Amino acid sequence: MGKLFSKFIFKNGVELKNPVCMAPMTTYSGGKDKFLSQEELSYYIERSKDVGMVITACAAVQSNGYGFVNPFSIEDDSNFEKYSQFAQAIKKNGAKAILQLFHAGRMGLREVLDDKPLICPSAIPAARPEAETPDEMTVDEINLLIKNFGRAVDLAINAGFDGVELHGANTFMIQQFFSPHSNQRTDAWGGSLNNRIKFPLAVLAEAKKISKENNRSNFIIGYRISLEELEKPGLTLNDSLYLINQLIEQSVDYIHISLKKGYNQCSLIDTNNLEPIGRAVINAVNKRVPVIGVSNIFTKEDAIDALAFGYDLIAIGRAMIINPRWLNFLENNEPVKRRISVSEARDIGIPDGLINMIKQVQSWSGLLTD
Ligand SMILES: Cc1cc2nc3c(=O)[nH]c(=O)nc-3n(C[C@H](O)[C@H](O)[C@H](O)COP(=O)(O)O)c2cc1C
């Protein structure tokens, strides 16, 4: 119980006032400048008041990497001042600000990509109806993308962020390199497991190099991973444990697992295995770096249980959308809401773009009553 409100210290000395993170969540409300709208900024300010660390929505590192409507991007330095204000706004009450970086790859959203082709390690469409076939990336394009992740890290450092999270989850580009479904390349960047982990490791190495060049040994570089894929062929837990080990060997600062069916869910592929999949990660990591757990943490009991389960840090998604001062509620033993009306959602500053998306996505729609 004490742990929920106690500080957490990373190995590089960075201190969080508590082990609770706001989970990275896209807000679908960016402006023409591909930056957050004013309402999104206010939304973040309110939600960063109590937690130890805020992980932002994923920002695209290239203009052919947008994955959502009203994209949020860090493809060049044109929004540098705004990024700087964003970092300061999150940090105002003591939360650490972590910028999530991504490229959508073959999951790019056609309506925001104009006529740019989708790109992917291999020319294989995503396993969903009517998915567009992407172009296979050239080696030059791969090297450019790694550099652009590095450029985004440099911007994040100079804008005042405390760290970045490399988005290697949820089927986007970094995962597409790791996946045997989307990466069937026959060159050094694909094929065997050892070749498929090269891109995630190269992005991490570039991020590390940039933080070193900036003399920022305390800059946090985390990695988010989806542990399995239902596609055939698809990633397995063993593949993921192998990558996690390599990331730790290359000094990643934390591992954040992306789960959808609860922080204690079991494997979706190996259904005979009754050990929660997060436990396998916690055991394999063995305290070498912190592990962030996520999914379905709503109540104080959930939060305490997730920490007792073995996660070092916990990330809160949907509960923080509709309970902006979630941790403060827990501290004061106030009831946490599970659903609110659309007018209440507007009153607590949820941007309209996010409200619209919540209504459309089946697994989120339960948050809103009308
Ligand atoms: C509206 C919304 C947007 C999301 N956007 C992102 C994102 O940008 N990056 C990411 O890694 N995960 C994203 N997620 C997943 C969350 O980070 C989290 O893993 C998921 O919601 C499960 O946690 P929860 O049960 O606490 O909501 C999003 C989730 C929601 C509900």
Short mmCIF file of C-alpha atoms and ligand atoms in Angstrom, two decimals:
data_model
loop_
_atom_site.label_atom_id
_atom_site.label_comp_id
_atom_site.label_asym_id
_atom_site.label_seq_id
_atom_site.Cartn_x
_atom_site.Cartn_y
_atom_site.Cartn_z
CA MET A 1 0.00 0.00 0.00
CA GLY A 2 2.78 2.42 0.95
CA LYS A 3 4.44 1.63 -2.36
CA LEU A 4 1.67 3.31 -4.37
CA PHE A 5 2.51 6.68 -2.85
CA SER A 6 6.26 6.16 -2.37
CA LYS A 7 8.96 7.51 -4.60
CA PHE A 8 10.69 5.38 -7.22
CA ILE A 9 14.31 5.85 -8.28
CA PHE A 10 15.68 4.75 -11.67
CA LYS A 11 19.19 3.28 -11.85
CA ASN A 12 20.41 6.52 -13.47
CA GLY A 13 19.28 8.41 -10.38
CA VAL A 14 16.10 9.96 -11.76
CA GLU A 15 13.47 10.06 -9.06
CA LEU A 16 9.71 9.74 -9.54
CA LYS A 17 7.45 11.00 -6.78
CA ASN A 18 5.43 7.77 -7.10
CA PRO A 19 5.37 4.67 -9.33
CA VAL A 20 2.28 5.72 -11.27
CA CYS A 21 2.56 6.72 -14.94
CA MET A 22 -0.04 8.17 -17.21
CA ALA A 23 -0.14 5.65 -20.09
CA PRO A 24 0.65 6.93 -23.58
CA MET A 25 -2.65 7.86 -25.20
CA THR A 26 -3.26 9.51 -28.52
CA THR A 27 -5.76 12.37 -28.35
CA TYR A 28 -6.69 12.69 -32.08
CA SER A 29 -6.98 16.47 -31.87
CA GLY A 30 -3.76 17.94 -33.28
CA GLY A 31 -3.89 21.07 -35.41
CA LYS A 32 -2.63 21.86 -38.92
CA ASP A 33 0.83 22.33 -37.42
CA LYS A 34 0.76 18.60 -36.40
CA PHE A 35 1.07 19.65 -32.78
CA LEU A 36 -1.31 19.34 -29.85
CA SER A 37 -4.28 21.67 -29.75
CA GLN A 38 -4.70 24.05 -26.79
CA GLU A 39 -7.43 21.76 -25.37
CA GLU A 40 -5.02 18.80 -25.51
CA LEU A 41 -2.39 20.78 -23.62
CA SER A 42 -4.91 21.62 -20.89
CA TYR A 43 -5.94 17.96 -20.81
CA TYR A 44 -2.32 16.94 -20.14
CA ILE A 45 -1.76 19.66 -17.53
CA GLU A 46 -4.69 18.43 -15.45
CA ARG A 47 -3.58 14.79 -15.70
CA SER A 48 0.05 15.42 -14.84
CA LYS A 49 -0.66 16.92 -11.41
CA ASP A 50 -0.38 13.76 -9.28
CA VAL A 51 1.50 11.02 -11.16
CA GLY A 52 5.23 10.30 -11.12
CA MET A 53 5.63 10.16 -14.90
CA VAL A 54 3.58 11.11 -17.94
CA ILE A 55 4.19 9.17 -21.14
CA THR A 56 2.77 11.24 -23.99
CA ALA A 57 0.79 10.17 -27.03
CA CYS A 58 3.01 8.77 -29.75
CA ALA A 59 4.64 11.44 -31.92
CA ALA A 60 5.54 10.48 -35.51
CA VAL A 61 9.22 10.89 -36.35
CA GLN A 62 8.57 11.18 -40.11
CA SER A 63 5.77 12.63 -42.20
CA ASN A 64 5.05 9.23 -43.79
CA GLY A 65 4.57 7.73 -40.33
CA TYR A 66 1.22 9.21 -39.23
CA GLY A 67 -1.15 6.60 -37.87
CA PHE A 68 -4.09 8.65 -36.63
CA VAL A 69 -6.39 11.50 -37.58
CA ASN A 70 -5.20 14.98 -36.55
CA PRO A 71 -1.65 13.68 -36.13
CA PHE A 72 0.93 14.70 -33.56
CA SER A 73 4.42 14.72 -35.01
CA ILE A 74 8.06 15.52 -34.31
CA GLU A 75 9.25 15.20 -37.89
CA ASP A 76 11.25 18.46 -37.84
CA ASP A 77 12.09 21.29 -35.46
CA SER A 78 9.26 23.65 -36.52
CA ASN A 79 7.34 22.99 -33.28
CA PHE A 80 10.39 23.17 -31.02
CA GLU A 81 9.04 26.02 -28.85
CA LYS A 82 5.71 24.24 -28.47
CA TYR A 83 7.43 21.01 -27.46
CA SER A 84 9.36 22.96 -24.90
CA GLN A 85 6.14 24.43 -23.44
CA PHE A 86 4.60 20.95 -23.48
CA ALA A 87 7.49 19.47 -21.47
CA GLN A 88 7.36 22.34 -18.96
CA ALA A 89 3.59 21.98 -18.59
CA ILE A 90 3.89 18.27 -17.71
CA LYS A 91 6.78 18.90 -15.32
CA LYS A 92 5.16 21.82 -13.50
CA ASN A 93 3.87 19.69 -10.63
CA GLY A 94 6.82 17.34 -10.48
CA ALA A 95 5.90 14.62 -13.00
CA LYS A 96 8.65 13.46 -15.33
CA ALA A 97 7.86 14.02 -19.01
CA ILE A 98 8.47 11.14 -21.41
CA LEU A 99 7.78 11.64 -25.12
CA GLN A 100 6.65 8.51 -26.96
CA LEU A 101 8.18 8.20 -30.46
CA PHE A 102 6.83 6.11 -33.31
CA HIS A 103 6.33 5.52 -36.99
CA ALA A 104 3.14 3.78 -38.09
CA GLY A 105 4.74 1.85 -40.97
CA ARG A 106 2.14 -0.29 -42.76
CA MET A 107 -0.44 0.84 -40.17
CA GLY A 108 -0.25 4.39 -41.56
CA LEU A 109 -3.58 6.14 -42.02
CA ARG A 110 -4.22 6.81 -45.72
CA GLU A 111 -6.45 9.86 -45.12
CA VAL A 112 -3.64 11.77 -43.40
CA LEU A 113 -0.75 10.54 -45.55
CA ASP A 114 -1.91 12.31 -48.76
CA ASP A 115 -0.31 10.40 -51.59
CA LYS A 116 2.72 9.14 -49.65
CA PRO A 117 3.14 5.37 -49.96
CA LEU A 118 2.92 3.23 -46.84
CA ILE A 119 6.29 1.75 -45.97
CA CYS A 120 7.16 -1.43 -44.11
CA PRO A 121 10.14 -3.80 -43.80
CA SER A 122 8.40 -6.07 -46.37
CA ALA A 123 5.64 -5.47 -48.91
CA ILE A 124 3.11 -7.39 -46.84
CA PRO A 125 -0.21 -5.80 -45.89
CA ALA A 126 -1.44 -5.84 -42.30
CA ALA A 127 -3.73 -8.79 -41.52
CA ARG A 128 -6.96 -6.76 -41.58
CA PRO A 129 -9.67 -6.35 -44.21
CA GLU A 130 -8.75 -4.21 -47.22
CA ALA A 131 -5.31 -3.34 -45.84
CA GLU A 132 -3.13 -1.52 -48.36
CA THR A 133 0.05 -3.25 -49.50
CA PRO A 134 3.03 -1.17 -48.30
CA ASP A 135 6.27 -0.59 -50.19
CA GLU A 136 9.26 -2.58 -48.97
CA MET A 137 11.74 -0.14 -47.45
CA THR A 138 15.11 0.35 -49.08
CA VAL A 139 18.22 0.16 -46.92
CA ASP A 140 18.62 3.93 -47.32
CA GLU A 141 15.09 4.41 -46.00
CA ILE A 142 15.87 2.20 -43.01
CA ASN A 143 19.02 4.17 -42.20
CA LEU A 144 17.14 7.46 -42.60
CA LEU A 145 14.39 6.32 -40.23
CA ILE A 146 16.95 5.39 -37.56
CA LYS A 147 18.52 8.85 -37.94
CA ASN A 148 15.11 10.48 -37.68
CA PHE A 149 14.36 8.65 -34.43
CA GLY A 150 17.69 10.09 -33.25
CA ARG A 151 16.78 13.59 -34.40
CA ALA A 152 13.51 13.34 -32.47
CA VAL A 153 15.45 12.28 -29.36
CA ASP A 154 17.72 15.31 -29.78
CA LEU A 155 14.68 17.60 -30.03
CA ALA A 156 13.10 15.97 -26.99
CA ILE A 157 16.28 16.47 -24.94
CA ASN A 158 16.63 20.10 -25.95
CA ALA A 159 12.95 20.80 -25.42
CA GLY A 160 13.31 19.68 -21.80
CA PHE A 161 11.78 16.21 -21.77
CA ASP A 162 13.13 13.81 -19.17
CA GLY A 163 13.09 10.90 -21.56
CA VAL A 164 11.59 9.16 -24.55
CA GLU A 165 9.73 5.90 -24.98
CA LEU A 166 10.45 3.99 -28.19
CA HIS A 167 7.08 2.64 -29.30
CA GLY A 168 7.88 -0.95 -30.20
CA ALA A 169 4.31 -2.12 -29.56
CA ASN A 170 0.78 -2.15 -30.95
CA THR A 171 1.82 -3.32 -34.45
CA PHE A 172 3.63 -0.13 -35.49
CA MET A 173 6.92 0.17 -37.39
CA ILE A 174 9.41 -0.89 -34.72
CA GLN A 175 7.31 -4.00 -34.05
CA GLN A 176 6.96 -4.52 -37.82
CA PHE A 177 10.73 -5.00 -38.03
CA PHE A 178 10.64 -7.46 -35.13
CA SER A 179 7.65 -9.41 -36.46
CA PRO A 180 8.07 -12.49 -38.68
CA HIS A 181 4.75 -11.53 -40.30
CA SER A 182 5.73 -8.07 -41.54
CA ASN A 183 9.48 -8.61 -41.85
CA GLN A 184 10.32 -11.28 -44.37
CA ARG A 185 13.33 -9.47 -45.76
CA THR A 186 16.21 -11.50 -47.08
CA ASP A 187 18.92 -8.94 -46.28
CA ALA A 188 20.64 -8.14 -42.96
CA TRP A 189 17.49 -6.42 -41.60
CA GLY A 190 15.19 -9.42 -41.77
CA GLY A 191 14.65 -13.15 -41.78
CA SER A 192 16.16 -14.70 -38.66
CA LEU A 193 15.24 -13.55 -35.16
CA ASN A 194 18.72 -12.04 -34.79
CA ASN A 195 18.18 -9.99 -37.95
CA ARG A 196 14.68 -8.94 -36.95
CA ILE A 197 15.85 -7.44 -33.66
CA LYS A 198 18.47 -5.32 -35.44
CA PHE A 199 16.16 -2.39 -36.14
CA PRO A 200 14.81 -2.02 -32.57
CA LEU A 201 18.37 -2.27 -31.27
CA ALA A 202 19.67 0.21 -33.84
CA VAL A 203 16.99 2.74 -32.83
CA LEU A 204 17.92 2.26 -29.17
CA ALA A 205 21.64 2.63 -29.98
CA GLU A 206 20.95 5.85 -31.90
CA ALA A 207 18.87 7.24 -29.03
CA LYS A 208 21.65 6.36 -26.57
CA LYS A 209 24.26 7.96 -28.82
CA ILE A 210 22.28 11.21 -29.02
CA SER A 211 21.74 11.37 -25.25
CA LYS A 212 25.47 10.80 -24.75
CA GLU A 213 26.34 13.56 -27.22
CA ASN A 214 24.07 15.84 -25.18
CA ASN A 215 25.81 14.74 -21.95
CA ARG A 216 22.48 13.51 -20.62
CA SER A 217 23.31 10.30 -18.76
CA ASN A 218 20.10 10.82 -16.79
CA PHE A 219 17.90 10.99 -19.90
CA ILE A 220 15.48 8.07 -19.71
CA ILE A 221 15.11 5.82 -22.76
CA GLY A 222 12.35 3.27 -22.36
CA TYR A 223 10.92 0.68 -24.74
CA ARG A 224 7.30 -0.40 -25.13
CA ILE A 225 6.69 -3.90 -26.42
CA SER A 226 3.73 -6.07 -27.40
CA LEU A 227 4.67 -9.57 -26.34
CA GLU A 228 2.76 -11.67 -28.87
CA GLU A 229 1.04 -11.54 -32.24
CA LEU A 230 -1.95 -13.57 -33.33
CA GLU A 231 -0.79 -13.52 -36.98
CA LYS A 232 0.84 -16.61 -38.38
CA PRO A 233 3.76 -16.39 -38.46
CA GLY A 234 3.70 -14.05 -35.48
CA LEU A 235 5.76 -13.00 -32.48
CA THR A 236 5.87 -15.33 -29.51
CA LEU A 237 6.61 -14.64 -25.87
CA ASN A 238 10.00 -16.32 -26.28
CA ASP A 239 10.90 -13.98 -29.15
CA SER A 240 9.92 -11.03 -26.99
CA LEU A 241 11.89 -12.22 -23.97
CA TYR A 242 14.90 -12.55 -26.26
CA LEU A 243 14.53 -8.96 -27.50
CA ILE A 244 13.92 -7.67 -23.98
CA ASN A 245 17.17 -9.28 -22.85
CA GLN A 246 19.07 -7.65 -25.72
CA LEU A 247 17.51 -4.26 -24.96
CA ILE A 248 18.63 -4.57 -21.34
CA GLU A 249 22.12 -5.58 -22.47
CA GLN A 250 22.12 -2.34 -24.47
CA SER A 251 21.16 -0.35 -21.36
CA VAL A 252 17.52 0.44 -21.99
CA ASP A 253 16.15 2.24 -18.91
CA TYR A 254 12.81 0.47 -18.65
CA ILE A 255 10.57 -2.07 -20.34
CA HIS A 256 6.90 -1.19 -20.73
CA ILE A 257 4.69 -4.07 -21.77
CA SER A 258 1.55 -3.29 -23.72
CA LEU A 259 -1.37 -5.47 -22.62
CA LYS A 260 -5.06 -5.16 -23.40
CA LYS A 261 -6.79 -7.75 -21.27
CA GLY A 262 -5.54 -6.88 -17.83
CA TYR A 263 -2.14 -6.45 -16.19
CA ASN A 264 -2.35 -10.10 -15.10
CA GLN A 265 -3.58 -11.57 -18.39
CA CYS A 266 -2.28 -14.88 -19.73
CA SER A 267 -0.86 -15.68 -23.15
CA LEU A 268 -3.34 -15.30 -26.02
CA ILE A 269 -1.49 -17.94 -28.05
CA ASP A 270 -0.29 -20.51 -25.54
CA THR A 271 -3.67 -20.91 -23.88
CA ASN A 272 -2.50 -23.88 -21.78
CA ASN A 273 -0.03 -21.63 -20.01
CA LEU A 274 -1.74 -20.27 -16.94
CA GLU A 275 1.16 -18.12 -15.81
CA PRO A 276 0.28 -14.47 -16.41
CA ILE A 277 2.42 -13.25 -19.29
CA GLY A 278 3.59 -10.19 -17.36
CA ARG A 279 5.01 -12.48 -14.67
CA ALA A 280 7.21 -14.19 -17.29
CA VAL A 281 8.61 -10.77 -18.19
CA ILE A 282 9.13 -9.73 -14.58
CA ASN A 283 10.98 -13.01 -13.91
CA ALA A 284 13.13 -12.74 -17.03
CA VAL A 285 14.01 -9.11 -16.39
CA ASN A 286 14.83 -10.04 -12.82
CA LYS A 287 15.08 -6.46 -11.51
CA ARG A 288 17.80 -5.49 -14.01
CA VAL A 289 15.53 -2.62 -15.15
CA PRO A 290 12.04 -1.53 -14.08
CA VAL A 291 9.06 -3.14 -15.79
CA ILE A 292 5.90 -1.07 -16.36
CA GLY A 293 2.62 -2.98 -16.22
CA VAL A 294 -0.64 -1.70 -17.67
CA SER A 295 -4.23 -2.58 -18.42
CA ASN A 296 -7.47 -2.43 -16.57
CA ILE A 297 -6.15 -0.72 -13.47
CA PHE A 298 -9.07 1.34 -12.20
CA THR A 299 -9.41 1.02 -8.43
CA LYS A 300 -7.01 1.42 -5.54
CA GLU A 301 -7.17 -2.35 -5.03
CA ASP A 302 -6.19 -2.89 -8.69
CA ALA A 303 -3.22 -0.55 -8.31
CA ILE A 304 -2.00 -2.15 -5.11
CA ASP A 305 -2.46 -5.61 -6.60
CA ALA A 306 -0.54 -4.70 -9.80
CA LEU A 307 2.41 -3.48 -7.72
CA ALA A 308 2.25 -6.56 -5.49
CA PHE A 309 2.17 -8.68 -8.67
CA GLY A 310 5.71 -7.46 -9.29
CA TYR A 311 5.53 -4.49 -11.64
CA ASP A 312 7.91 -1.72 -10.59
CA LEU A 313 5.76 0.95 -12.20
CA ILE A 314 2.15 0.97 -13.35
CA ALA A 315 0.63 2.87 -16.27
CA ILE A 316 -2.96 4.05 -16.15
CA GLY A 317 -4.84 4.60 -19.39
CA ARG A 318 -8.63 4.83 -19.61
CA ALA A 319 -9.11 5.45 -15.88
CA MET A 320 -7.05 8.64 -16.22
CA ILE A 321 -8.97 9.86 -19.26
CA ILE A 322 -12.18 10.05 -17.23
CA ASN A 323 -10.61 10.64 -13.78
CA PRO A 324 -8.00 13.34 -14.44
CA ARG A 325 -6.88 13.44 -10.77
CA TRP A 326 -7.03 9.61 -10.50
CA LEU A 327 -4.18 9.17 -8.02
CA ASN A 328 -5.45 12.02 -5.88
CA PHE A 329 -8.87 10.31 -5.79
CA LEU A 330 -7.18 7.12 -4.59
CA GLU A 331 -5.25 8.98 -1.92
CA ASN A 332 -8.45 10.57 -0.61
CA ASN A 333 -10.42 7.33 -0.93
CA GLU A 334 -12.81 8.98 -3.36
CA PRO A 335 -14.71 6.73 -5.77
CA VAL A 336 -13.14 6.30 -9.19
CA LYS A 337 -15.57 6.69 -12.07
CA ARG A 338 -15.89 3.87 -14.62
CA ARG A 339 -18.00 5.82 -17.09
CA ILE A 340 -19.17 9.38 -17.54
CA SER A 341 -21.53 11.25 -19.85
CA VAL A 342 -20.31 13.12 -22.89
CA SER A 343 -21.16 16.44 -21.27
CA GLU A 344 -19.14 15.50 -18.17
CA ALA A 345 -16.32 14.47 -20.52
CA ARG A 346 -16.36 17.96 -22.06
CA ASP A 347 -16.46 19.55 -18.60
CA ILE A 348 -13.27 17.71 -17.56
CA GLY A 349 -11.47 18.81 -20.69
CA ILE A 350 -11.42 15.64 -22.80
CA PRO A 351 -10.73 16.93 -26.32
CA ASP A 352 -13.57 16.48 -28.84
CA GLY A 353 -11.36 14.41 -31.15
CA LEU A 354 -10.74 11.95 -28.33
CA ILE A 355 -14.42 11.86 -27.33
CA ASN A 356 -15.32 10.99 -30.94
CA MET A 357 -12.72 8.25 -31.10
CA ILE A 358 -13.76 6.77 -27.75
CA LYS A 359 -17.31 6.46 -29.10
CA GLN A 360 -16.05 4.60 -32.18
CA VAL A 361 -13.63 2.09 -30.64
CA GLN A 362 -15.55 -0.78 -29.13
CA SER A 363 -13.16 -1.49 -26.27
CA TRP A 364 -13.18 2.19 -25.21
CA SER A 365 -16.82 3.07 -25.79
CA GLY A 366 -17.86 1.83 -22.34
CA LEU A 367 -16.20 4.94 -20.88
CA LEU A 368 -19.01 7.17 -22.14
CA THR A 369 -22.74 6.83 -21.53
CA ASP A 370 -24.14 8.77 -24.48
C1 LIG B 1 -7.59 6.63 -26.34
C2 LIG B 1 -6.37 5.75 -26.27
C3 LIG B 1 -5.24 6.09 -27.01
C4 LIG B 1 -4.09 5.28 -26.94
N1 LIG B 1 -2.95 5.68 -27.60
C5 LIG B 1 -1.79 5.01 -27.40
C6 LIG B 1 -0.55 5.52 -27.88
O1 LIG B 1 -0.46 6.61 -28.47
N2 LIG B 1 0.57 4.78 -27.65
C7 LIG B 1 0.53 3.58 -26.97
O2 LIG B 1 1.58 2.95 -26.78
N3 LIG B 1 -0.62 3.10 -26.47
C8 LIG B 1 -1.77 3.79 -26.64
N4 LIG B 1 -2.92 3.35 -26.04
C9 LIG B 1 -2.89 2.15 -25.16
C10 LIG B 1 -2.71 2.57 -23.69
O3 LIG B 1 -1.43 3.13 -23.48
C11 LIG B 1 -2.89 1.39 -22.71
O4 LIG B 1 -1.91 0.42 -22.95
C12 LIG B 1 -4.26 0.71 -22.83
O5 LIG B 1 -5.30 1.67 -22.87
C13 LIG B 1 -4.52 -0.24 -21.65
O6 LIG B 1 -4.53 0.45 -20.43
P1 LIG B 1 -5.92 0.84 -19.67
O7 LIG B 1 -6.67 -0.44 -19.47
O8 LIG B 1 -5.46 1.47 -18.38
O9 LIG B 1 -6.67 1.78 -20.55
C14 LIG B 1 -4.09 4.12 -26.13
C15 LIG B 1 -5.24 3.79 -25.39
C16 LIG B 1 -6.35 4.60 -25.43
C17 LIG B 1 -7.56 4.24 -24.59
#
